[in-house]
mmCIF file of N, CA and C in Angstrom:
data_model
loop_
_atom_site.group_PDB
_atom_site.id
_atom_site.type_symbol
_atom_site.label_atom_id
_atom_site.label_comp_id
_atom_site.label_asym_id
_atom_site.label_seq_id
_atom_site.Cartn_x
_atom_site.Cartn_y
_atom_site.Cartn_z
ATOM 1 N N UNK A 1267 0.840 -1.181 0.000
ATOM 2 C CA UNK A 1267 0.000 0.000 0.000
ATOM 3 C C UNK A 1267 0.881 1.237 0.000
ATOM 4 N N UNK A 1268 0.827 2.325 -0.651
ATOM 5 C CA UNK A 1268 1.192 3.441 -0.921
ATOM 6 C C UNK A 1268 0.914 4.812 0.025
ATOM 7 N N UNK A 1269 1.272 5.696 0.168
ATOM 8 C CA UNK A 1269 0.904 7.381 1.030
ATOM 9 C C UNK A 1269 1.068 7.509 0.183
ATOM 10 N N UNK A 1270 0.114 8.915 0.660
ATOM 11 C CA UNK A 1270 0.035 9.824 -0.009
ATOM 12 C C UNK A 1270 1.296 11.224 0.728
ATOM 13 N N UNK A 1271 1.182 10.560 1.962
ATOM 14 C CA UNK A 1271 2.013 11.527 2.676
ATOM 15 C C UNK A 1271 3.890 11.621 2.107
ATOM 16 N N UNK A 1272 3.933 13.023 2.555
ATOM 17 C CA UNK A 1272 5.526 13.323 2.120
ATOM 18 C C UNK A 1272 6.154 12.291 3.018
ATOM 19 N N UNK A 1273 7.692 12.212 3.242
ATOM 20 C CA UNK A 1273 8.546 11.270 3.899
ATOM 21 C C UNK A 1273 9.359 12.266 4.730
ATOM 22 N N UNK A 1274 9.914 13.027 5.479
ATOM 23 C CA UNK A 1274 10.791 14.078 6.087
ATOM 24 C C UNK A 1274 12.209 13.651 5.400
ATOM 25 N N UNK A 1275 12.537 14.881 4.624
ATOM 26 C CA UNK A 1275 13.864 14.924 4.347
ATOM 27 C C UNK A 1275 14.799 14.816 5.080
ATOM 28 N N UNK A 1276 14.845 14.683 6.580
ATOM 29 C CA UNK A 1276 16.089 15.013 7.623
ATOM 30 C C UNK A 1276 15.846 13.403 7.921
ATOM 31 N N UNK A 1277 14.906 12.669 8.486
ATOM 32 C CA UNK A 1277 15.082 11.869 9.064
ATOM 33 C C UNK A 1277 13.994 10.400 8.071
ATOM 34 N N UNK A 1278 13.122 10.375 7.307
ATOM 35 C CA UNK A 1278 12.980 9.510 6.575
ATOM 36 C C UNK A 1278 11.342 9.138 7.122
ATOM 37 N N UNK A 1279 11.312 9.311 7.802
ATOM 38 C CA UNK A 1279 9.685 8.796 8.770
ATOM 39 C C UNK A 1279 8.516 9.779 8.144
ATOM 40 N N UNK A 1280 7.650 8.998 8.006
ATOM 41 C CA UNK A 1280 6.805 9.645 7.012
ATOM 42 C C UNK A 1280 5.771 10.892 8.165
ATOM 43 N N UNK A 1281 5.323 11.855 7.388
ATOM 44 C CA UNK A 1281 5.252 12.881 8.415
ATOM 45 C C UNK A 1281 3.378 13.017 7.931
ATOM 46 N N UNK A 1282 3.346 14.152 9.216
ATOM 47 C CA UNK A 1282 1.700 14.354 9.094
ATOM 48 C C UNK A 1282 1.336 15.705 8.275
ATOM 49 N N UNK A 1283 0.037 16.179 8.156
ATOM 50 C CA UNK A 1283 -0.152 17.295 7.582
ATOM 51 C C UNK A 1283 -0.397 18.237 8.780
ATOM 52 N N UNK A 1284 0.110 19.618 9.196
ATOM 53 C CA UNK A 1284 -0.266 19.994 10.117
ATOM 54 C C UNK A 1284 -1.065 21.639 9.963
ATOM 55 N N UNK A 1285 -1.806 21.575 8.702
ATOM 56 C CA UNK A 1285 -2.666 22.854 8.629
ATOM 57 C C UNK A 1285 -2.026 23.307 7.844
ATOM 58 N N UNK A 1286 -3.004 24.530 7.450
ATOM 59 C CA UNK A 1286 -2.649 25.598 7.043
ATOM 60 C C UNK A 1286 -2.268 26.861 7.008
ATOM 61 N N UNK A 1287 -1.478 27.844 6.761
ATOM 62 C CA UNK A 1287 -0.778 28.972 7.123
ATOM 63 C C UNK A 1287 -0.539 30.082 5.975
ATOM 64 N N UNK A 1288 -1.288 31.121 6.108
ATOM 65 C CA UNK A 1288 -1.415 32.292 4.997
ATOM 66 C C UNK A 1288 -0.137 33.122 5.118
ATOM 67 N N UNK A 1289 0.688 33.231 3.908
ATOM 68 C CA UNK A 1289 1.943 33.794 4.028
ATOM 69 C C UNK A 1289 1.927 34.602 2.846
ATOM 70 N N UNK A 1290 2.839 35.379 2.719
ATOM 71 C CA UNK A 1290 2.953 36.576 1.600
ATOM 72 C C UNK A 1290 4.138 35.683 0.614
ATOM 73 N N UNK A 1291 4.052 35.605 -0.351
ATOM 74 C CA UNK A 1291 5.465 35.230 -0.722
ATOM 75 C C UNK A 1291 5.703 36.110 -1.860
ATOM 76 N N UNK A 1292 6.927 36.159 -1.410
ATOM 77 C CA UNK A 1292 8.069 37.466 -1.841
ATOM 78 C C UNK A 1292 8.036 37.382 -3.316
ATOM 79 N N UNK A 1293 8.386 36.005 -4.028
ATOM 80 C CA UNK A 1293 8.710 36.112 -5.586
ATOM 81 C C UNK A 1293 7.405 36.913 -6.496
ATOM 82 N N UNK A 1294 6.561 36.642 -6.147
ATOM 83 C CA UNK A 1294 5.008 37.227 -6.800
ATOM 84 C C UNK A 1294 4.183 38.447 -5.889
ATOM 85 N N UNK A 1295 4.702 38.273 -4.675
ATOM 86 C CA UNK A 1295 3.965 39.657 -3.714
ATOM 87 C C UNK A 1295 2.094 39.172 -3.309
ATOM 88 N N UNK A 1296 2.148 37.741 -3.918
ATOM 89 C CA UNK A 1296 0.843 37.068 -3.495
ATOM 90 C C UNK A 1296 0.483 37.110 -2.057
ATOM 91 N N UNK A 1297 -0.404 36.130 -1.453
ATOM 92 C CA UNK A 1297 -0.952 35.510 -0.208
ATOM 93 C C UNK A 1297 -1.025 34.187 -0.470
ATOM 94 N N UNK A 1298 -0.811 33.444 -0.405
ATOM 95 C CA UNK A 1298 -0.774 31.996 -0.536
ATOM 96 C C UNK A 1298 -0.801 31.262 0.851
ATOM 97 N N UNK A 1299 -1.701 29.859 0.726
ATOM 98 C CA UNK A 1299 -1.447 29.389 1.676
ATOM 99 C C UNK A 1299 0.196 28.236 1.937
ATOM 100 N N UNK A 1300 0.435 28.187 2.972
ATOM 101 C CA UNK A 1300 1.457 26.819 3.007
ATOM 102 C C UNK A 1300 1.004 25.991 3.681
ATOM 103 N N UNK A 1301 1.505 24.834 3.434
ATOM 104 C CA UNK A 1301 0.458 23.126 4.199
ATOM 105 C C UNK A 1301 2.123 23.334 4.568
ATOM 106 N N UNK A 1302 1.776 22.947 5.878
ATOM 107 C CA UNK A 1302 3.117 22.469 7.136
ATOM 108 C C UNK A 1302 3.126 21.391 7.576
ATOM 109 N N UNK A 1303 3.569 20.513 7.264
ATOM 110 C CA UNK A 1303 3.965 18.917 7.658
ATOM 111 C C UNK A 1303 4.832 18.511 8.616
ATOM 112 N N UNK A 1304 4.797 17.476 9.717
ATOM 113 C CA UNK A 1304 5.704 17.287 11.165
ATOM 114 C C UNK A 1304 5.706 16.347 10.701
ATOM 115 N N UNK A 1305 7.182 16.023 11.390
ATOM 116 C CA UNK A 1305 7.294 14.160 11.699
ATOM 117 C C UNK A 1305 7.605 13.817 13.198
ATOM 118 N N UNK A 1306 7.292 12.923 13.424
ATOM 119 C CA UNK A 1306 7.492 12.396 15.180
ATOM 120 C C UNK A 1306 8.723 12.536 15.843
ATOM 121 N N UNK A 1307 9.646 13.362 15.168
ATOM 122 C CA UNK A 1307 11.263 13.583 15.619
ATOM 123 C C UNK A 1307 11.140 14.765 16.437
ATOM 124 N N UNK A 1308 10.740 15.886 16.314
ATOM 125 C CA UNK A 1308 10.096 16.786 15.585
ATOM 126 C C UNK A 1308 10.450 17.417 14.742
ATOM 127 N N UNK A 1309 10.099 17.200 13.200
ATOM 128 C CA UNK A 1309 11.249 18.253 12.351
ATOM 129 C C UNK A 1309 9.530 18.709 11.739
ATOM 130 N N UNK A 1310 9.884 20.077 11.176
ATOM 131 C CA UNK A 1310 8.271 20.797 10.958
ATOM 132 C C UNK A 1310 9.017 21.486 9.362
ATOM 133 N N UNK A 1311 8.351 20.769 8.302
ATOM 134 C CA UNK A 1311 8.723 21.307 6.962
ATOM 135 C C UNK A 1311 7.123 22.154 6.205
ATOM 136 N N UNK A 1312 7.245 22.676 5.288
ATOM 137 C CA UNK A 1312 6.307 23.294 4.778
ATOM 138 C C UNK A 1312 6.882 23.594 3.474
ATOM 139 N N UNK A 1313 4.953 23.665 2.572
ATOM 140 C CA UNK A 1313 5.626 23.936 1.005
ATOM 141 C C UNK A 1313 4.295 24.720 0.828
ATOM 142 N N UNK A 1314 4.464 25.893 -1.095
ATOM 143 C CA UNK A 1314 3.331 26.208 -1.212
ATOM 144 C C UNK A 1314 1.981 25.409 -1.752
ATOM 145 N N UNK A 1315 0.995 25.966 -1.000
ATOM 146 C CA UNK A 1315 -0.417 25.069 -1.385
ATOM 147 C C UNK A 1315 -0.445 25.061 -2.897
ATOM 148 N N UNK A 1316 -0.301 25.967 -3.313
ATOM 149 C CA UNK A 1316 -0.212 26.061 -4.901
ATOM 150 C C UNK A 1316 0.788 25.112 -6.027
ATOM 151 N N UNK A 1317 1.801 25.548 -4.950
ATOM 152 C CA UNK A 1317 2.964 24.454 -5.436
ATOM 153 C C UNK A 1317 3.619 23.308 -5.100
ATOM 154 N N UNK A 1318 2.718 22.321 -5.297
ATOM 155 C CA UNK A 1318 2.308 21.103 -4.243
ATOM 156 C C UNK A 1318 3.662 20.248 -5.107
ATOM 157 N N UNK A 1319 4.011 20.112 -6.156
ATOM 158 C CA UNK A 1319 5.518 19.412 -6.239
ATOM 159 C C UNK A 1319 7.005 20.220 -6.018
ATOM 160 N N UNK A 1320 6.801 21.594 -5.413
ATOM 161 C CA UNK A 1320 7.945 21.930 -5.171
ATOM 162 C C UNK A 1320 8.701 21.193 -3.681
ATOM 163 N N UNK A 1321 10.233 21.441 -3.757
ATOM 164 C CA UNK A 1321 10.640 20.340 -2.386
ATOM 165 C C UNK A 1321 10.198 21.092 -1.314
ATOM 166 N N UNK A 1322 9.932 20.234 -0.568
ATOM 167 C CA UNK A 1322 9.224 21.086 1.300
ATOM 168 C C UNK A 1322 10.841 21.777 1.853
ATOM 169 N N UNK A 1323 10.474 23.430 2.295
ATOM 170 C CA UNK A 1323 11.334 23.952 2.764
ATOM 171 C C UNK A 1323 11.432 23.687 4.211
ATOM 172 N N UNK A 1324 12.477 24.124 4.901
ATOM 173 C CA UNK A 1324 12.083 24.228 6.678
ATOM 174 C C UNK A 1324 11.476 25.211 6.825
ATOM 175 N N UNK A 1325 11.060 24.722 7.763
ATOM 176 C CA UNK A 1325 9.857 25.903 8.640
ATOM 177 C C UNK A 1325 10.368 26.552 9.486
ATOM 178 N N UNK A 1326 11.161 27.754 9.579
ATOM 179 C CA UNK A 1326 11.886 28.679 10.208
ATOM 180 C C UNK A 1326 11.250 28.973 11.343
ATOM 181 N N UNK A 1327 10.092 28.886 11.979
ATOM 182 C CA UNK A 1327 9.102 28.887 12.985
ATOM 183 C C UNK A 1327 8.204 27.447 13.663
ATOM 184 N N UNK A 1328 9.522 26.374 13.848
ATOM 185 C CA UNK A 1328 8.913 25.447 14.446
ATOM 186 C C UNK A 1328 7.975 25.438 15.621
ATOM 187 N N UNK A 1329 8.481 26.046 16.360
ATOM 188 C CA UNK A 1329 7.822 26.039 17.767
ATOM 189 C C UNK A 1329 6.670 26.492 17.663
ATOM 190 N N UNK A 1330 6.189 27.123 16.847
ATOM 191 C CA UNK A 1330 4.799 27.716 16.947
ATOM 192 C C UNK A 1330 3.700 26.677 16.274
ATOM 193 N N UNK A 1331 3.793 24.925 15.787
ATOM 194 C CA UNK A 1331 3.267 24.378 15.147
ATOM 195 C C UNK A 1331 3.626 22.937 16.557
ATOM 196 N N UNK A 1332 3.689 23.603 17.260
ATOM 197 C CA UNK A 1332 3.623 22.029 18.762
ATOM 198 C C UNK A 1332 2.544 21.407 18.882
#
């Protein structure tokens, strides 16, 4: 059986979805949302909603997604 879920780039354990988060992004001057994904280590990655095959960046604001 297959996920759908990402895998965490740091540590390999497949991670959860943890919401959504309205951010400005700089290249276009948009609002976009980002989907923020955890894994049980805790590592907290995020990518844009829009740009659902770009690679998940870190989330420079872990602590605020506990």
């Amino acid at each position: 059986m297959t996920s759908n879920e990402p895998t965490c780039p740091e540590c390999g354990r497949v991670m959860e979805f943890g919401g959504f988060v309205l951010c400005r992004r700089k290249d276009d001057d948009k609002r976009v949302c980002r989907g923020v994904w955890k894994c049980p280590e805790p590592h907290v990655w995020w990518n844009w909603a829009d740009r659902p095959h770009e690679t998940l960046e870190p989330c420079p604001m872990p602590d605020i997604f506990d």
